[in-house]
Amino acid sequence: MSAHPGIDRGHTDDLMSFLRASPSPYHAVANTAERLEKAGFRQVEETAAWDGAAGGRYVLRGGAIVAWYVPEDASPSTPYRIVGAHTDSPNLRVKPIPDTGAHGWRQIAVEIYGGALLNTWLDRDLGLSGRITLRDGSSRLVTVDRPLLRVPQLAVHLDRSVNTDGLKLDKQRHMTPIWGLGSAEEGDLIRFVAEETGVAAEDVTGWDLMVHSVEPPAYLGRDHELVAGPRMDNLLSVHAGTAALTAAAARPELPYIPVLAAFDHEENGSQSDTGADGPLLGNVLERSVYARGGGYEDRARAFAGTVCLSSDTGHAVHPNYAERHEPGHHPRPNGGPILKVNVNQRYATDGSGRAVFVAACERAGVPWQSFVSHNAMPCGTTIGPITAARHGIATVDIGVAILSMHSARELCGAQDPRLLAKALTAFLEG
């Protein structure tokens, strides 16, 4: 079956590969770094002295990455153009003492991360991913991308009211995955993970592990005009931002310093050393100013002229629940990126920020849409207001409209990821 004739599949095919290869934030930043390296960027350590030479650089810290490109003629007070995003998604994460079970079933103890739609994790084949930390302080990525775990739902025969009264899930009792038969053995999971990763179990002293659906992303619909896949919130924006940054870095002249900042822990408040509410972005931007010979005055001037596009997914109008959306604002798939507005500052967009976004879309030839929440519905938030408040940087909230946000598997228009990347590229190029 061929794709819709109006859809350029190249970017979206690449997004699907990125989603498949990035089951955890640690994988996402490793894959982003690999793409940057191919574009000529190089990693700099936070503990090393930085120079002010032109070129592309990036910093890795846990599940976060900040990358930037310094043009040849950049001065210490040259402003930044920032694409902000996040690498984490709601899921189930392994507890410190993971081995558990009951009644002849071996299970893995998990904690609910972020605002997961719990029912979407039921009866789904799950793999295991994340990282382990060894006794010497080094880390290894963990990728078990095959059916390993499952959270089984109770049969309808044992819950006759489930289709009338609704499914009720207890996070502690009902969300524990099974992974075999027999009695729980202490250290069993870590021994398994160590063997899968090729290290000795006794060398593993720490871990950050999580489950992921092993079902790959796929085109959906009669004409393949939709894409279904995991972690679109918000790896879709990380992928688009990476494409935009590498495209901008290939330009011979840039009036700004383009930046990609992809943070961890957005789904639980961003308050960590790798979250948007931490010092990572500010430290990188300031050190870049000082490395180019600037002082505090240059830093202040650079920040005053800086704009950030906080790119995160938003809500497409749901055909079965249209009454939950604001009647005059119904973003649709393949209608282009959305401008997200909330006057109570759950989103950071104001009128001047809108003008910056519109100008980028017009330069890129990209359609765009407006999003605002129904007045009776609480509005979500993003890294946008945090970035604006913490750094004093003008920030605009945008993104791609999707369905099933925070599900184990989300849905978007197949054309929208490419349209977002084009708009972000035009923004970074100024």
Coordinates of C-alpha atoms in Angstrom, one line a residue:
M1 CA 0.0 0.0 0.0
S2 CA 1.4 3.4 -1.0
A3 CA 1.6 6.4 1.3
H4 CA -0.7 9.4 0.9
P5 CA 0.7 11.3 -2.2
G6 CA 1.0 14.5 -0.2
I7 CA 3.3 13.0 2.5
D8 CA 7.0 13.0 2.3
R9 CA 7.9 9.8 4.1
G10 CA 11.6 10.3 4.5
H11 CA 11.6 12.3 7.7
T12 CA 8.8 10.3 9.3
D13 CA 10.5 7.0 8.4
D14 CA 13.6 8.3 10.2
L15 CA 11.5 9.4 13.2
M16 CA 10.1 5.8 13.4
S17 CA 13.6 4.4 13.4
F18 CA 14.6 6.9 16.1
L19 CA 11.6 6.0 18.3
R20 CA 12.4 2.3 17.9
A21 CA 16.1 2.8 18.8
S22 CA 15.3 5.0 21.9
P23 CA 13.3 3.0 24.4
S24 CA 14.7 5.1 27.3
P25 CA 16.0 8.7 27.8
Y26 CA 19.5 7.3 27.9
H27 CA 19.1 5.7 24.5
A28 CA 17.5 8.9 23.2
V29 CA 20.5 11.1 24.1
A30 CA 23.0 8.5 22.8
N31 CA 21.2 8.3 19.5
T32 CA 21.0 12.1 19.3
A33 CA 24.7 12.4 20.1
E34 CA 25.5 9.9 17.3
R35 CA 23.5 12.0 14.8
L36 CA 25.3 15.2 16.0
E37 CA 28.7 13.5 15.7
K38 CA 28.0 12.6 12.0
A39 CA 27.2 16.3 11.5
G40 CA 30.6 17.3 12.8
F41 CA 29.7 18.1 16.4
R42 CA 32.0 17.0 19.2
Q43 CA 31.3 16.2 22.9
V44 CA 32.7 18.4 25.6
E45 CA 33.0 17.3 29.2
E46 CA 31.6 19.6 31.9
T47 CA 34.7 19.0 34.0
A48 CA 37.0 20.2 31.2
A49 CA 38.0 23.8 30.2
W50 CA 36.0 25.0 27.2
D51 CA 37.4 27.1 24.3
G52 CA 35.5 29.6 22.2
A53 CA 36.3 28.3 18.8
A54 CA 33.6 28.0 16.2
G55 CA 31.8 24.7 15.5
G56 CA 29.3 22.3 17.0
R57 CA 29.5 21.0 20.6
Y58 CA 27.3 19.0 22.9
V59 CA 27.1 18.1 26.6
L60 CA 25.7 14.8 27.9
R61 CA 24.4 14.4 31.4
G62 CA 22.3 11.3 32.2
G63 CA 19.1 11.4 30.1
A64 CA 19.7 15.0 28.9
I65 CA 21.7 16.6 26.1
V66 CA 22.4 20.3 25.3
A67 CA 24.0 20.9 21.8
W68 CA 25.0 24.2 20.2
Y69 CA 26.7 25.5 17.1
V70 CA 29.0 28.6 17.3
P71 CA 29.2 30.4 13.9
E72 CA 32.6 31.8 12.7
D73 CA 31.6 35.4 13.4
A74 CA 29.8 35.0 16.7
S75 CA 30.7 37.5 19.4
P76 CA 30.4 37.0 23.1
S77 CA 27.0 38.7 23.2
T78 CA 25.5 36.9 20.2
P79 CA 22.0 35.7 21.2
Y80 CA 20.8 32.1 21.2
R81 CA 17.9 30.5 19.4
I82 CA 16.9 27.4 21.4
V83 CA 14.7 24.4 20.7
G84 CA 13.7 22.9 24.0
A85 CA 12.3 19.4 24.4
H86 CA 12.3 16.5 26.8
T87 CA 13.5 12.9 26.5
D88 CA 11.3 11.1 29.1
S89 CA 7.9 9.5 28.7
P90 CA 5.4 8.1 31.3
N91 CA 6.1 4.4 31.9
L92 CA 6.7 1.7 34.5
R93 CA 10.2 1.8 36.2
V94 CA 11.9 -0.9 38.1
K95 CA 12.1 -0.6 41.9
P96 CA 15.4 -0.8 43.9
I97 CA 14.5 -4.4 45.0
P98 CA 12.9 -5.7 41.9
D99 CA 12.4 -9.4 42.4
T100 CA 8.9 -10.3 43.6
G101 CA 6.1 -12.6 42.9
A102 CA 3.1 -14.6 44.2
H103 CA 1.2 -17.9 43.7
G104 CA 3.9 -19.4 41.5
W105 CA 4.4 -16.3 39.3
R106 CA 7.7 -14.5 39.1
Q107 CA 7.2 -10.8 38.8
I108 CA 9.1 -7.5 38.7
A109 CA 8.3 -4.7 41.1
V110 CA 7.7 -1.4 39.3
E111 CA 6.9 2.2 40.2
I112 CA 4.7 4.4 38.0
Y113 CA 6.7 7.2 36.3
G114 CA 4.8 10.3 35.4
G115 CA 1.1 10.5 34.4
A116 CA 0.9 7.2 32.5
L117 CA -2.4 5.9 31.1
L118 CA -2.2 2.7 33.1
N119 CA -4.7 0.7 31.1
T120 CA -2.6 1.1 27.9
W121 CA 0.2 -1.0 29.6
L122 CA -2.1 -4.0 30.1
D123 CA -1.8 -7.1 28.0
R124 CA 1.1 -5.6 26.0
D125 CA 4.4 -7.4 25.3
L126 CA 7.0 -5.4 27.1
G127 CA 10.8 -5.2 26.9
L128 CA 13.3 -3.8 29.4
S129 CA 15.7 -0.8 28.8
G130 CA 17.6 1.9 30.6
R131 CA 21.1 1.8 32.0
I132 CA 23.2 0.0 34.6
T133 CA 26.1 1.6 36.6
L134 CA 29.1 -0.4 37.3
R135 CA 31.4 -0.5 40.4
D136 CA 34.0 1.7 38.6
G137 CA 31.3 4.4 37.9
S138 CA 30.9 3.7 34.2
S139 CA 27.5 3.1 32.7
R140 CA 26.1 0.7 30.1
L141 CA 22.9 0.9 28.1
V142 CA 20.4 -1.9 28.6
T143 CA 18.3 -3.0 25.7
V144 CA 16.1 -6.1 25.9
D145 CA 13.9 -5.4 22.9
R146 CA 11.8 -8.6 22.9
P147 CA 8.7 -9.8 24.7
L148 CA 9.9 -10.3 28.3
L149 CA 7.2 -8.9 30.6
R150 CA 3.5 -8.5 30.6
V151 CA 0.9 -6.8 32.9
P152 CA -2.1 -9.2 32.6
Q153 CA -5.6 -7.8 32.9
L154 CA -8.2 -9.5 35.0
A155 CA -10.6 -11.6 32.8
V156 CA -14.1 -10.2 32.3
H157 CA -15.5 -13.3 33.9
L158 CA -13.9 -12.2 37.2
D159 CA -14.9 -8.6 36.8
R160 CA -18.4 -8.5 35.3
S161 CA -18.8 -4.7 35.9
V162 CA -15.7 -3.6 34.1
N163 CA -17.6 -2.6 30.9
T164 CA -20.3 -0.8 32.8
D165 CA -18.6 0.8 35.8
G166 CA -15.2 1.2 34.2
L167 CA -11.7 -0.3 34.8
K168 CA -10.3 0.5 38.2
L169 CA -6.6 -0.1 38.6
D170 CA -4.6 0.0 41.9
K171 CA -1.1 1.2 41.1
Q172 CA 0.5 -0.9 43.8
R173 CA -1.5 -4.2 43.4
H174 CA -2.5 -4.4 39.7
M175 CA 0.5 -3.0 37.7
T176 CA 3.2 -5.6 38.6
P177 CA 4.4 -7.3 35.4
I178 CA 5.0 -11.1 35.3
W179 CA 8.1 -12.5 33.6
G180 CA 8.0 -16.2 34.4
L181 CA 7.0 -19.0 36.7
G182 CA 8.5 -20.1 40.0
S183 CA 9.6 -18.4 43.1
A184 CA 11.2 -15.0 43.3
E185 CA 14.9 -15.0 43.8
E186 CA 16.8 -12.0 45.1
G187 CA 19.1 -10.6 42.5
D188 CA 17.5 -12.6 39.6
L189 CA 16.6 -9.6 37.4
I190 CA 20.0 -7.9 37.8
R191 CA 21.8 -11.2 37.0
F192 CA 19.7 -11.4 33.8
V193 CA 20.3 -7.8 32.8
A194 CA 24.1 -8.2 33.4
E195 CA 24.2 -11.3 31.2
E196 CA 22.2 -9.5 28.5
T197 CA 24.6 -6.5 28.7
G198 CA 27.8 -8.6 28.8
V199 CA 29.0 -7.6 32.3
A200 CA 29.5 -9.5 35.6
A201 CA 26.5 -9.2 37.9
E202 CA 28.7 -8.5 40.9
D203 CA 30.0 -5.4 39.1
V204 CA 26.5 -3.9 38.8
T205 CA 25.9 -1.5 41.7
G206 CA 23.2 0.8 40.3
W207 CA 20.4 0.8 37.7
D208 CA 17.8 2.9 36.1
L209 CA 15.6 0.5 34.3
M210 CA 12.1 0.7 32.7
V211 CA 9.8 -1.2 30.6
H212 CA 8.8 -0.4 27.0
S213 CA 6.4 -1.8 24.4
V214 CA 8.2 -3.9 21.8
E215 CA 5.6 -3.2 19.1
P216 CA 7.3 -1.1 16.5
P217 CA 6.0 2.3 15.2
A218 CA 3.8 1.9 12.1
Y219 CA 1.9 3.9 9.5
L220 CA -1.8 3.7 10.1
G221 CA -4.9 4.5 8.0
R222 CA -6.2 3.7 4.6
D223 CA -3.6 6.0 2.9
H224 CA -1.0 5.7 5.7
E225 CA -1.7 9.3 6.6
L226 CA -1.2 8.6 10.4
V227 CA 1.6 7.2 12.5
A228 CA 1.2 5.2 15.7
G229 CA 4.1 4.7 18.0
P230 CA 5.6 4.9 21.5
R231 CA 7.2 7.9 23.2
M232 CA 6.1 10.6 20.6
D233 CA 5.7 12.7 23.7
N234 CA 8.3 13.9 23.4
L235 CA 10.9 12.2 21.3
L236 CA 9.1 13.5 18.2
S237 CA 10.4 17.0 19.2
V238 CA 13.8 15.7 20.1
H239 CA 14.2 14.2 16.7
A240 CA 12.9 17.3 14.9
G241 CA 15.1 19.5 17.0
T242 CA 18.2 17.4 16.1
A243 CA 17.3 17.6 12.4
A244 CA 16.9 21.4 12.7
L245 CA 20.1 21.9 14.5
T246 CA 22.2 19.9 12.1
A247 CA 20.6 21.7 9.2
A248 CA 21.2 25.1 10.7
A249 CA 24.8 24.2 11.4
A250 CA 25.4 23.6 7.7
R251 CA 24.5 27.2 6.9
P252 CA 27.4 29.5 6.0
E253 CA 26.1 32.4 8.0
L254 CA 23.9 32.5 11.1
P255 CA 22.7 35.6 13.1
Y256 CA 22.2 33.5 16.2
I257 CA 23.8 30.6 18.0
P258 CA 21.4 27.6 17.5
V259 CA 20.8 25.3 20.5
L260 CA 19.0 22.1 21.2
A261 CA 18.2 21.4 24.8
A262 CA 16.6 18.0 25.5
F263 CA 15.9 17.5 29.2
D264 CA 14.9 14.6 31.3
H265 CA 12.2 14.4 34.0
E266 CA 9.7 16.7 32.4
E267 CA 6.9 14.2 33.1
N268 CA 7.4 14.5 36.9
G269 CA 8.1 18.2 37.3
S270 CA 11.6 18.9 35.8
Q271 CA 13.2 19.3 39.2
S272 CA 16.5 17.4 38.8
D273 CA 20.1 18.1 37.7
T274 CA 19.0 16.9 34.2
G275 CA 15.6 18.6 34.2
A276 CA 14.6 22.0 32.8
D277 CA 14.3 23.4 36.3
G278 CA 17.9 22.5 37.0
P279 CA 21.0 24.6 36.1
L280 CA 22.2 22.6 33.1
L281 CA 21.0 24.9 30.3
G282 CA 22.0 28.1 32.0
N283 CA 25.5 26.7 32.8
V284 CA 26.1 25.7 29.2
L285 CA 24.9 29.0 27.8
E286 CA 27.0 31.1 30.3
R287 CA 30.1 29.0 29.8
S288 CA 29.8 29.4 26.0
V289 CA 29.7 33.2 26.5
Y290 CA 32.7 33.2 28.8
A291 CA 34.6 30.8 26.5
R292 CA 34.3 33.3 23.8
G293 CA 35.9 36.0 26.0
G294 CA 32.7 37.5 27.3
G295 CA 31.8 38.7 30.8
Y296 CA 28.6 39.2 32.7
E297 CA 27.5 42.1 30.5
D298 CA 27.8 40.0 27.4
R299 CA 25.9 37.2 29.1
A300 CA 23.1 39.6 30.0
R301 CA 23.0 41.0 26.4
A302 CA 23.0 37.5 24.9
F303 CA 20.2 36.2 27.1
A304 CA 18.1 39.4 26.5
G305 CA 18.1 38.7 22.8
T306 CA 17.5 34.9 23.1
V307 CA 14.3 33.1 22.2
C308 CA 13.4 29.5 23.0
L309 CA 10.8 27.4 21.3
S310 CA 9.6 24.8 23.8
S311 CA 8.5 22.0 21.6
D312 CA 6.2 19.4 23.1
T313 CA 3.2 17.4 21.9
G314 CA -0.3 18.8 22.3
H315 CA -3.9 17.5 21.9
A316 CA -5.4 17.0 18.5
V317 CA -9.2 17.2 18.6
H318 CA -10.6 13.8 19.5
P319 CA -13.5 12.7 17.3
N320 CA -15.1 10.7 20.1
Y321 CA -14.7 13.4 22.8
A322 CA -14.9 16.7 21.0
E323 CA -16.8 18.2 23.9
R324 CA -13.5 18.0 26.0
H325 CA -11.8 20.5 23.6
E326 CA -12.2 24.3 23.3
P327 CA -14.9 24.7 20.7
G328 CA -13.0 27.3 18.6
H329 CA -9.7 25.6 18.6
H330 CA -9.6 22.1 17.1
P331 CA -6.1 21.2 16.0
R332 CA -6.1 18.5 13.4
P333 CA -3.5 15.9 12.2
N334 CA -1.3 17.0 9.3
G335 CA -2.4 20.6 9.9
G336 CA 1.0 21.7 10.9
P337 CA 2.6 22.5 14.3
I338 CA 0.4 24.1 17.0
L339 CA 1.0 27.3 19.0
K340 CA 0.1 26.6 22.6
V341 CA -1.5 29.4 24.6
N342 CA -2.6 29.6 28.3
V343 CA -3.0 33.0 29.9
N344 CA -2.3 31.5 33.3
Q345 CA 1.2 30.7 32.1
R346 CA 0.9 27.0 32.0
Y347 CA 2.4 27.7 28.5
A348 CA 4.8 30.6 28.1
T349 CA 3.5 32.0 24.8
D350 CA 2.6 35.7 24.5
G351 CA 1.8 37.9 21.5
S352 CA 5.5 38.7 20.7
G353 CA 6.4 35.0 20.9
R354 CA 3.5 34.2 18.6
A355 CA 5.0 36.6 16.0
V356 CA 8.4 34.8 16.2
F357 CA 6.7 31.4 15.6
V358 CA 4.5 32.7 12.8
A359 CA 7.5 34.3 11.1
A360 CA 9.4 30.9 11.2
C361 CA 6.4 29.0 9.8
E362 CA 6.0 31.6 7.0
R363 CA 9.7 31.4 6.0
A364 CA 9.4 27.6 6.0
G365 CA 6.2 27.5 4.1
V366 CA 4.6 25.5 6.9
P367 CA 0.9 25.8 8.0
W368 CA 0.3 26.2 11.7
Q369 CA -2.6 25.9 14.2
S370 CA -3.6 27.4 17.6
F371 CA -4.3 25.4 20.7
V372 CA -5.9 26.5 24.0
S373 CA -7.6 24.3 26.6
H374 CA -11.3 24.1 27.3
N375 CA -11.9 26.5 30.2
A376 CA -13.4 23.7 32.3
M377 CA -10.4 21.4 31.8
P378 CA -7.1 21.8 33.7
C379 CA -4.3 22.7 31.4
G380 CA -1.1 20.7 31.3
T381 CA 2.3 22.4 31.2
T382 CA 5.8 22.0 29.7
I383 CA 9.4 23.1 30.1
G384 CA 8.4 26.5 28.5
P385 CA 7.3 28.4 31.6
I386 CA 10.2 26.9 33.6
T387 CA 12.8 28.0 31.0
A388 CA 11.3 31.5 30.8
A389 CA 11.3 32.0 34.6
R390 CA 14.6 30.3 35.4
H391 CA 16.7 32.0 32.7
G392 CA 14.7 35.2 31.8
I393 CA 14.5 33.9 28.2
A394 CA 11.6 34.7 26.0
T395 CA 9.9 31.4 25.4
V396 CA 7.1 30.2 23.1
D397 CA 5.3 26.9 23.5
I398 CA 4.6 24.9 20.3
G399 CA 4.4 21.2 19.2
V400 CA 2.6 18.6 17.2
A401 CA -1.0 17.7 17.9
I402 CA -1.5 14.0 18.8
L403 CA -4.1 11.6 20.2
S404 CA -3.6 9.2 23.1
M405 CA -1.1 11.4 24.9
H406 CA 0.7 9.5 27.7
S407 CA -0.5 6.2 26.3
A408 CA 2.0 3.4 25.7
R409 CA 1.3 4.1 22.1
E410 CA 0.4 7.5 20.7
L411 CA -0.9 8.7 17.3
C412 CA -0.1 11.7 15.1
G413 CA -0.4 12.8 11.5
A414 CA 2.4 11.4 9.3
Q415 CA 3.2 14.8 7.8
D416 CA 3.4 16.7 11.0
P417 CA 6.8 15.6 12.2
R418 CA 8.4 16.9 8.9
L419 CA 6.4 20.2 9.2
L420 CA 7.6 20.7 12.7
A421 CA 11.3 20.1 11.7
K422 CA 11.0 22.6 8.8
A423 CA 9.5 25.3 11.2
L424 CA 12.3 24.6 13.8
T425 CA 15.0 24.8 11.1
A426 CA 13.7 28.2 9.9
F427 CA 13.5 29.4 13.5
L428 CA 17.1 28.4 14.3
E429 CA 18.4 29.9 11.0
G430 CA 16.8 33.2 11.9

